[in-house]
Coordinates of C-alpha atoms and ligand atoms in Angstrom, one line a residue:
X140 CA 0.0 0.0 0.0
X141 CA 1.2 3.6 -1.1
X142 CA 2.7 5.3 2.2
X143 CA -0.1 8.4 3.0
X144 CA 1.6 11.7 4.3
X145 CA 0.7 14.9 3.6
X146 CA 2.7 16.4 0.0
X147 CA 4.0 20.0 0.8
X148 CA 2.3 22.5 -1.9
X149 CA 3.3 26.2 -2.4
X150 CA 0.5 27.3 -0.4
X151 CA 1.8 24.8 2.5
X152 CA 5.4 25.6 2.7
X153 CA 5.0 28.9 4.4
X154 CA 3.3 27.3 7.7
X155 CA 5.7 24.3 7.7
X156 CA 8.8 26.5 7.8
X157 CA 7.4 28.2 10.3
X158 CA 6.7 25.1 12.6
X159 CA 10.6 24.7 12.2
X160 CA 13.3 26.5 14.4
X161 CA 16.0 25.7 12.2
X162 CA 14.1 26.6 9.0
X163 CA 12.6 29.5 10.7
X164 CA 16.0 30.6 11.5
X165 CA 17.3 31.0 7.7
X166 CA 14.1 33.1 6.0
X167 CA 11.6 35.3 7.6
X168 CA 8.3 33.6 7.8
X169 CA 6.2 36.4 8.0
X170 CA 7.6 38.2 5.0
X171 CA 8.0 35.2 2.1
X172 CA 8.3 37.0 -1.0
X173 CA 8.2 34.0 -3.1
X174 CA 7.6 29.8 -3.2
X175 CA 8.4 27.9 -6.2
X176 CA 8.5 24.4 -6.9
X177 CA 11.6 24.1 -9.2
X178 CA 12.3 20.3 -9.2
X179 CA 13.7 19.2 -12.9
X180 CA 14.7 16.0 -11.5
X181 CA 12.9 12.8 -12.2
X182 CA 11.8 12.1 -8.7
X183 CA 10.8 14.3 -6.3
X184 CA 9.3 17.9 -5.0
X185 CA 11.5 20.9 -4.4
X186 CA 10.4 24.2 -3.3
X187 CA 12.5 27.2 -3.3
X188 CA 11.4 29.7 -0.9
X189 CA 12.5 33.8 -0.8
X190 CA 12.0 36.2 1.9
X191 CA 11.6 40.2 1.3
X192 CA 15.5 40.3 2.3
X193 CA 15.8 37.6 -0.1
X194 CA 17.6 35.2 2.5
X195 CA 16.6 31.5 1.2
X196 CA 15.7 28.1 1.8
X197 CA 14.8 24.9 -0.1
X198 CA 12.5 21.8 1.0
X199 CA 12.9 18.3 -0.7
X200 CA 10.0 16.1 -0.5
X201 CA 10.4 12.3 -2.0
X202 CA 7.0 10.8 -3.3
X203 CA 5.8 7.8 -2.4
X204 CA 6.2 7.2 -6.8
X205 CA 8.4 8.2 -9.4
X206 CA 7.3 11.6 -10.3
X207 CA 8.5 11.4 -14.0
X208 CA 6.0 8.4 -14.5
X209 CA 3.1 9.0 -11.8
X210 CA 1.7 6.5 -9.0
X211 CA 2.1 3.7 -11.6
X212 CA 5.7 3.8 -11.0
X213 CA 5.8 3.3 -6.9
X214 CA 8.7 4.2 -5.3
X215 CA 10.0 4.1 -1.2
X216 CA 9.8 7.9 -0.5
X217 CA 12.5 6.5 2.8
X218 CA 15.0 7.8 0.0
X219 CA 15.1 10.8 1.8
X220 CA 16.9 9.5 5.0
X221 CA 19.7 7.8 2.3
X222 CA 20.4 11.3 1.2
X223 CA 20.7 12.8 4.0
X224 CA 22.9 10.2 5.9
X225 CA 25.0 10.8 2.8
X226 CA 25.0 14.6 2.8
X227 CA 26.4 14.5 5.9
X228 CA 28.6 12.0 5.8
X229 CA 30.4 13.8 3.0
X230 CA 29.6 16.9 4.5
X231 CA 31.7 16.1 7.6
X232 CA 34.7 15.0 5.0
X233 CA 34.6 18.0 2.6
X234 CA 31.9 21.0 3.9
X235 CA 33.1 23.2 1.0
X236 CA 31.6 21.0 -1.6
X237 CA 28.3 19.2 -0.3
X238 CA 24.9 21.3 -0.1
X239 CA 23.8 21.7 3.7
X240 CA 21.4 20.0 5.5
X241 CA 19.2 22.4 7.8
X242 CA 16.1 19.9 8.9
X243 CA 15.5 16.6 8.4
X244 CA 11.4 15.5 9.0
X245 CA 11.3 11.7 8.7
X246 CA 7.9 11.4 9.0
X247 CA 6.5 13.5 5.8
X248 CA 10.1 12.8 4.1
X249 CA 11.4 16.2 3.8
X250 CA 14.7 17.5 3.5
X251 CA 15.3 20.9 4.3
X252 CA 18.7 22.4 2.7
X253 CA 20.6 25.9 2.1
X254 CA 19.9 27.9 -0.2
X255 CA 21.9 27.8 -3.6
X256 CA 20.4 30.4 -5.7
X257 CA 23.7 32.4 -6.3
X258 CA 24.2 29.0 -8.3
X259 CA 23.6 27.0 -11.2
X260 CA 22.6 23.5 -12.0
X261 CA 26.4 22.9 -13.9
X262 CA 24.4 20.6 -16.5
X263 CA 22.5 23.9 -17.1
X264 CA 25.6 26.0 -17.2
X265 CA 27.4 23.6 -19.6
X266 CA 24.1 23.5 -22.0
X267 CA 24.1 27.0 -22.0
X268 CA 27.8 27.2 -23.6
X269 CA 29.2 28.5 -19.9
X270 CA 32.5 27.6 -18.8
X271 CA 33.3 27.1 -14.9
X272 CA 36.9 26.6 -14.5
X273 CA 37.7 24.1 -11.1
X274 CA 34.6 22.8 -11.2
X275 CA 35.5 19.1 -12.7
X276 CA 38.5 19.4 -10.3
X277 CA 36.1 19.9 -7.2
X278 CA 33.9 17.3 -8.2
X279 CA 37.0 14.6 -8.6
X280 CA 38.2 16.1 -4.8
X281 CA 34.6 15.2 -3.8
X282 CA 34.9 11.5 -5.2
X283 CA 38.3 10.9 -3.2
X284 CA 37.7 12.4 -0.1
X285 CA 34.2 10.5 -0.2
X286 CA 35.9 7.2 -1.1
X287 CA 38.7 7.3 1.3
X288 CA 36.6 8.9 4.2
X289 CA 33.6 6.5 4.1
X290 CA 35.8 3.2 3.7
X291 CA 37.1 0.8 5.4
X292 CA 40.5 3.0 5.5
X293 CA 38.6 5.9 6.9
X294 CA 36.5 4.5 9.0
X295 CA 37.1 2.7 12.5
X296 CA 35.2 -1.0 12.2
X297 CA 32.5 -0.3 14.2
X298 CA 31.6 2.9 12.3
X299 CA 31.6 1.5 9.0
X300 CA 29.4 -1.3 9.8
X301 CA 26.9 1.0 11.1
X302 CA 27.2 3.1 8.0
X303 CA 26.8 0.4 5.9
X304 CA 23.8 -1.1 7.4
X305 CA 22.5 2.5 7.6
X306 CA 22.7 2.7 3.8
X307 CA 21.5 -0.3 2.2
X308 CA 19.4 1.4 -0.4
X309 CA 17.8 -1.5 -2.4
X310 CA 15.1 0.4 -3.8
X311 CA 17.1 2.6 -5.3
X312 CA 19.9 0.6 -6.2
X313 CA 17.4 -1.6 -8.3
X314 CA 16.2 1.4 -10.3
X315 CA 19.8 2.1 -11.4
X316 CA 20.7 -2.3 -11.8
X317 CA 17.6 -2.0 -14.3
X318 CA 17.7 1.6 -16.0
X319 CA 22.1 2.0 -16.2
X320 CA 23.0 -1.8 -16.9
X321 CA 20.3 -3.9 -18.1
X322 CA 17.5 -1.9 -20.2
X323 CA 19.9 -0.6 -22.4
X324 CA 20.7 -3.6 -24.4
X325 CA 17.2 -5.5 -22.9
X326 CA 14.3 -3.2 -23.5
X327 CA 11.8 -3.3 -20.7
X328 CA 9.4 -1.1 -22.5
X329 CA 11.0 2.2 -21.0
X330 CA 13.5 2.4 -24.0
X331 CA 12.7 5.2 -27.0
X332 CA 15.2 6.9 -29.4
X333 CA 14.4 8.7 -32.8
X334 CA 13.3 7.0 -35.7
X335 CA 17.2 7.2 -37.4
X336 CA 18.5 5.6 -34.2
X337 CA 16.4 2.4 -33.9
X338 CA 19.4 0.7 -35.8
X339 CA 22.0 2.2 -33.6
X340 CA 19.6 1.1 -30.6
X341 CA 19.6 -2.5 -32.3
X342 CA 23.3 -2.8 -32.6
X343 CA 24.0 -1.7 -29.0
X344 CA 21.7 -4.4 -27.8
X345 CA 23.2 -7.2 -30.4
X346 CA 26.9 -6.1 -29.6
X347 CA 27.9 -9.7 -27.3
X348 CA 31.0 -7.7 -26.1
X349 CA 28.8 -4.9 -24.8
X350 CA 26.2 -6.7 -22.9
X351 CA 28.6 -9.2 -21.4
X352 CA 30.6 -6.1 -20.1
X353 CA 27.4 -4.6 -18.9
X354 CA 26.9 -7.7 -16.6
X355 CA 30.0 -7.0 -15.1
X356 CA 29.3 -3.8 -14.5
X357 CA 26.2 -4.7 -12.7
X358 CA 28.0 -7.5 -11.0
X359 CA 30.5 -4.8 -9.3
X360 CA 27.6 -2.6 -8.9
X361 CA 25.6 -4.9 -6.5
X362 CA 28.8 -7.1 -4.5
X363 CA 31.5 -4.4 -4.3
X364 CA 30.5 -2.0 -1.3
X365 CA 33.8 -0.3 -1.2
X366 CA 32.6 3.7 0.1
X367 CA 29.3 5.5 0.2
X368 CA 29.3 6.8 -3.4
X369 CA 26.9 9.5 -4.8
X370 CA 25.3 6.7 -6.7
X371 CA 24.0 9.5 -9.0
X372 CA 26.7 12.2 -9.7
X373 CA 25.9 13.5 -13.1
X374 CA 26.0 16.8 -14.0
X375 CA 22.6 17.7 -12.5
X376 CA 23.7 16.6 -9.2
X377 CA 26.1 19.6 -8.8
X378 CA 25.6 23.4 -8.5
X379 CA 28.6 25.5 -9.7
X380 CA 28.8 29.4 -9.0
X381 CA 31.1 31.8 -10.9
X382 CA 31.0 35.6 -10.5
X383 CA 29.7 37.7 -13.1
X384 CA 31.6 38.0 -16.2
X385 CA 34.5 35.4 -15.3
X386 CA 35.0 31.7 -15.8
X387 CA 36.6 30.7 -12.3
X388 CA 34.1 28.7 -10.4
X389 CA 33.8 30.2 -6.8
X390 CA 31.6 27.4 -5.5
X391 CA 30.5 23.7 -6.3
X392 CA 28.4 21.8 -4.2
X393 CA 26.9 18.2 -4.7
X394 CA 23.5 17.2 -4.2
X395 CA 21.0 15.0 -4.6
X396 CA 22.1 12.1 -2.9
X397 CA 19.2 9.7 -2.4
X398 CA 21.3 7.2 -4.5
X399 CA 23.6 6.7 -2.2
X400 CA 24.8 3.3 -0.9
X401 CA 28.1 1.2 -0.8
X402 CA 29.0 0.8 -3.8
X403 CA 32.0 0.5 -6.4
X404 CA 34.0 3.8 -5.9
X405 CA 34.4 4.2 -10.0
X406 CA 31.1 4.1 -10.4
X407 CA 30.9 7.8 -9.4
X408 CA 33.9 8.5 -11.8
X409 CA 32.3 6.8 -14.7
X410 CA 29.4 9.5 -14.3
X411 CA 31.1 12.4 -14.5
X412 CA 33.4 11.3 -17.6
X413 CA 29.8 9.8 -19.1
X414 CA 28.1 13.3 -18.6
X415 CA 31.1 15.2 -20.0
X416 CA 30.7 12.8 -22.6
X417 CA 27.2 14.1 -23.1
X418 CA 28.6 17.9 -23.0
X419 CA 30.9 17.1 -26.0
X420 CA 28.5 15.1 -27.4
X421 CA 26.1 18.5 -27.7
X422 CA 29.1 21.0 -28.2
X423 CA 30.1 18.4 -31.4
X424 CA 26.6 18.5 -32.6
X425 CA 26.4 22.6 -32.8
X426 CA 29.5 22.6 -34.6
X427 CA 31.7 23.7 -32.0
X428 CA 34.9 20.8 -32.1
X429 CA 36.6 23.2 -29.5
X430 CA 34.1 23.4 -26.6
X431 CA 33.5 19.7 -27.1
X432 CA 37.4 18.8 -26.3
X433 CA 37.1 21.0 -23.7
X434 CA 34.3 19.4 -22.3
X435 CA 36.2 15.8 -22.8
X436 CA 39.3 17.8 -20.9
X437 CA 37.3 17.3 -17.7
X438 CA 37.9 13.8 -17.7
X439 CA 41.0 14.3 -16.8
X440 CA 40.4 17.2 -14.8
X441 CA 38.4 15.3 -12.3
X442 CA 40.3 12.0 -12.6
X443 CA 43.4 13.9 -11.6
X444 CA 41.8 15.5 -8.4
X445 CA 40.4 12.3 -7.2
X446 CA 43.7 10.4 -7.3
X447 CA 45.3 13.4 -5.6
X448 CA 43.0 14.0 -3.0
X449 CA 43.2 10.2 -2.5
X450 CA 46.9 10.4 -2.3
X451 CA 46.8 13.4 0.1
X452 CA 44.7 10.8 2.5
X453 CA 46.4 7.6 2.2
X454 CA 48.8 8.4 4.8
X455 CA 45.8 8.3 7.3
X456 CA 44.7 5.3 6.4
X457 CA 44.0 2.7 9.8
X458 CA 45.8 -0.1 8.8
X459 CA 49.1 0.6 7.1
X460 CA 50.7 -3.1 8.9
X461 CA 48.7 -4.2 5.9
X462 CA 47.3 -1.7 3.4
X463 CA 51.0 -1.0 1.8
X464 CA 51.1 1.1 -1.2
X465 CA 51.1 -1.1 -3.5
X466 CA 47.8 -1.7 -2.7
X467 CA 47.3 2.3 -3.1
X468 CA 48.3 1.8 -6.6
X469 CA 46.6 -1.3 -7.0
X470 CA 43.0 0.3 -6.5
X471 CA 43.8 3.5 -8.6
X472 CA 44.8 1.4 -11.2
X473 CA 41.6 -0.7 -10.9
X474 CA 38.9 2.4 -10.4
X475 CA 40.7 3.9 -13.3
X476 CA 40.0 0.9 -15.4
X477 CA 36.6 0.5 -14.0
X478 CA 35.3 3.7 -14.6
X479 CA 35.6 2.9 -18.7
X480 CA 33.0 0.6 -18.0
X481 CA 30.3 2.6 -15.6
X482 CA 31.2 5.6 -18.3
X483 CA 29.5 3.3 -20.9
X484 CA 27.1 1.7 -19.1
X485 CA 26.4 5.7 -18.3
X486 CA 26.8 7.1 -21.6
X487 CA 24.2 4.2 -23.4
X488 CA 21.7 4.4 -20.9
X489 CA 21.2 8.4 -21.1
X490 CA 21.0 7.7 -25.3
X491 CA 18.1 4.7 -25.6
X492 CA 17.1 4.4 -22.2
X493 CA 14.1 6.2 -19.8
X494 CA 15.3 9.1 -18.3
X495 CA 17.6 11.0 -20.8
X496 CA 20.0 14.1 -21.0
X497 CA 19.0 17.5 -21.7
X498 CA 22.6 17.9 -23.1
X499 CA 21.4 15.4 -26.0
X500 CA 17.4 15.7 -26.2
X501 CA 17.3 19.9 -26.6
X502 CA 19.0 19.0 -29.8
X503 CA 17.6 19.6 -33.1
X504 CA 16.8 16.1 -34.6
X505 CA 18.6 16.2 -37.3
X506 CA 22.0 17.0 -35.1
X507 CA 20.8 14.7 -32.8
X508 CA 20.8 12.0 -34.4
X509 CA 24.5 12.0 -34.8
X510 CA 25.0 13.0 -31.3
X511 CA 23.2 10.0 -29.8
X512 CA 25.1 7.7 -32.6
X513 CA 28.2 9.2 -31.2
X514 CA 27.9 8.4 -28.0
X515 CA 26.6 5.2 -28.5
X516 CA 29.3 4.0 -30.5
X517 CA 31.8 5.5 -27.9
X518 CA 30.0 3.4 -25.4
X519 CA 30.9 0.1 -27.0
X520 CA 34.5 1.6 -28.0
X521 CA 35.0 2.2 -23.9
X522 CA 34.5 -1.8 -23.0
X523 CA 36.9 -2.6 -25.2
X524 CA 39.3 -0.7 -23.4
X525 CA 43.4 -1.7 -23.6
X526 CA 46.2 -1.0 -22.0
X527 CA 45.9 2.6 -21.9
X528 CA 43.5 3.1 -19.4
X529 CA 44.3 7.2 -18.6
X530 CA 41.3 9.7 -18.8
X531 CA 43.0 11.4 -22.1
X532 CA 42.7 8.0 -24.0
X533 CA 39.1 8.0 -22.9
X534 CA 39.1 11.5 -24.0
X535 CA 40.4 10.7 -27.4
X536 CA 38.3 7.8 -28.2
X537 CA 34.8 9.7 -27.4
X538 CA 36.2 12.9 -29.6
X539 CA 37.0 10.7 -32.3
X540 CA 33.0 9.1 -32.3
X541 CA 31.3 12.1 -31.6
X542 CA 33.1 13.5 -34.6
X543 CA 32.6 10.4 -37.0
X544 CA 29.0 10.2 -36.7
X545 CA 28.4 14.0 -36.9
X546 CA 24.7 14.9 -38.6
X547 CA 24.3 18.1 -40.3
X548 CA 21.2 17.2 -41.5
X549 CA 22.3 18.2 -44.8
Ligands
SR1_22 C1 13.2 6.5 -12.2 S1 14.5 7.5 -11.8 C2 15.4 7.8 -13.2 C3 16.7 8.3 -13.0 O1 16.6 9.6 -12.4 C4 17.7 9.7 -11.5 O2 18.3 10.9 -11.7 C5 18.6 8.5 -11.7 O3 19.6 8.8 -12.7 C6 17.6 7.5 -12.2 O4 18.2 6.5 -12.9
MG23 MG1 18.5 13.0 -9.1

């Protein structure tokens, strides 16, 4: 039976914040200026609210359903208390780049955060042609920090096993097993692409190498709990600031969360190279061959950070009598590889699958077309990944398929 709890509206969120110290604290409740529910996401409620002074705050709700689909799509709205377990986990390892959590309400499954309106949704920023220098690097100090912090080389035993029980998150998990490794190349009715893609769509799903790497993929996914990942850190999952008329990003700060659970720590790399896949993919499209390598340069942007911020906590780790550093290079070596194989499981799910890109989908059809080819193809090029396993051969090989399957339309 559907969980019944009452949905926040716009008319609502004005009494609820002020039944709240700690909302009550950030915005004037007598003087709201303005409530708007700006969730883009494919899941959930969230309202924006403004006082006079224009001081801030934002409520999450989660549904009991997926709100892309409607109540025919039921969904645990307990997803809540997964992201914020993980927003403070991270928060507590890197405050500077993780949103903060104000109020958590268990019952009605609300989330109450700061205020980020002197931001941007980066996927929005990116679409838009905007450049925010650091950003990919932040993002990559994020992944380390989150994947030494919340393992077992960050964590005393105790700890982790509580955070591990804390954040089995099957639900969830099972939404991203179906949409990121299986529907892809098995359609479960939820797959769609344009009329000039069904044969690109067909060959993905016929491509033996592709779906047997995809099983592996999903294999790591569900047995290798290494730290608490994102579980969903595209490019819609982090808000980037920069101040007017300049290109260096001030501020960057994930969100979104509800994901989270142990998991394989490259599956949180994979993401980000699969969404700056999509950036390139869009940039290639337009016609613009030199935003779309600079978008593909943020592979190695964030790859870089991660391994350094890794680096810069290894010497913490709790059991060095053991955990030599070989073994350091050992699992960089291994994510590194890895993340070729989330970044295609990433990159084809986005392209045929339910729940797409707006990176991709704002795209004239005829330009489109190409873009999604691209990017499919680049996906079936990335399990078949050799020695080189650096982010600039990854790079290389997703330049060279955007640009060989280029539509003009003409
Ligand atoms: C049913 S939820 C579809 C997608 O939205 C989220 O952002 C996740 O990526 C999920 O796979
Ligand atoms: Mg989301």
């Amino acid at each position: 039976m559907t969980e019944q709890y009452e949905f926040l509206t716009a008319e609502t969120v004005p009494a609820y914040l002020a039944s709240v110290p700690s909302l009550r604290a950030r915005v004037d409740v007598d003087r709201i200026r303005t409530v708007s529910e700006i969730g883009d996401g494919n899941l959930n409620l969230v309202f924006l609210v403004h006082d006079e002074d224009g001081r801030g705050v934002v409520l999450k709700q989660s549904l009991p359903y997926v709100r892309m689909v409607g109540e025919g799509w039921p969904m645990t709205p307990e997803r809540e208390k997964h992201e914020v377990d993980s927003l403070l986990a991270h928060h507590a390892l890197v405050p500077e780049l993780v949103v903060e959590v104000l109020h958590h309400d268990i019952a009605r499954h609300i989330i109450g955060m700061e205020d980020l309106s002197d931001h941007r949704v980066w996927r929005h920023a990116l679409n838009d042609g905007q450049t925010h220098d650091g950003a990919a690097a932040d993002v990559g100090t994020y992944i380390g920090a989150v994947a030494f912090g919340t393992s077992a080389l960050g964590l005393e035993r105790l700890a982790l096993a509580e955070a591990q029980a804390r954040a089995i998150n099957p639900e969830l998990c099972q939404i991203t097993e179906d949409l990121v490794f299986t529907e892809p190349s098995v359609d479960a009715g939820r797959n769609s692409v344009l009329p000039a893609n069904e044969v690109d769509a067909a060959e993905l799903a016929a491509d033996e190498t592709f779906v047997a790497a995809m099983g592996r993929a999903k294999w790591m996914f569900m047995t290798h709990g290494e730290a608490l990942v994102h579980g969903d850190l595209h490019t819609g999952s982090v808000m980037v600031r920069a101040e007017e008329g300049s290109t260096q990003c001030t501020s960057v700060k994930v969100f979104d969360s509800e994901f989270a659970f142990y998991g394989p720590v490259a599956f949180d790399i994979g993401a980000t190279w699969a969404n700056y896949a999509f950036a390139a993919a869009r940039a290639t499209a337009l016609g613009d061959p030199d935003r779309a390598r600079w978008a593909l340069g943020l592979v190695e942007q964030t790859w870089d950070a991660f391994e350094a911020e890794y680096r810069r906590r290894w010497p913490t780790r709790l059991d060095p009598r053991v955990w030599r550093d070989e073994f350091l290079e050992e699992r960089l070596a291994t994510w590194q590889r890895e993340a070729w194989l989330f970044a295609a499981a990433k990159m084809s799910r986005r392209i045929v699958g339910a729940a797409k890109v707006k990176d991709v989908e704002l795209l004239p059809e005829e330009l489109r077309e190409g873009a999604a080819r691209g990017v499919l193809h680049a996906a079936r090029e990335a399990v078949r990944v050799g020695q080189d396993t650096g982010p600039a051969a990854f790079a290389a090989l997703v330049i060279d398929q955007l640009e060989r399957h280029r539509t003009t339309g003409e």
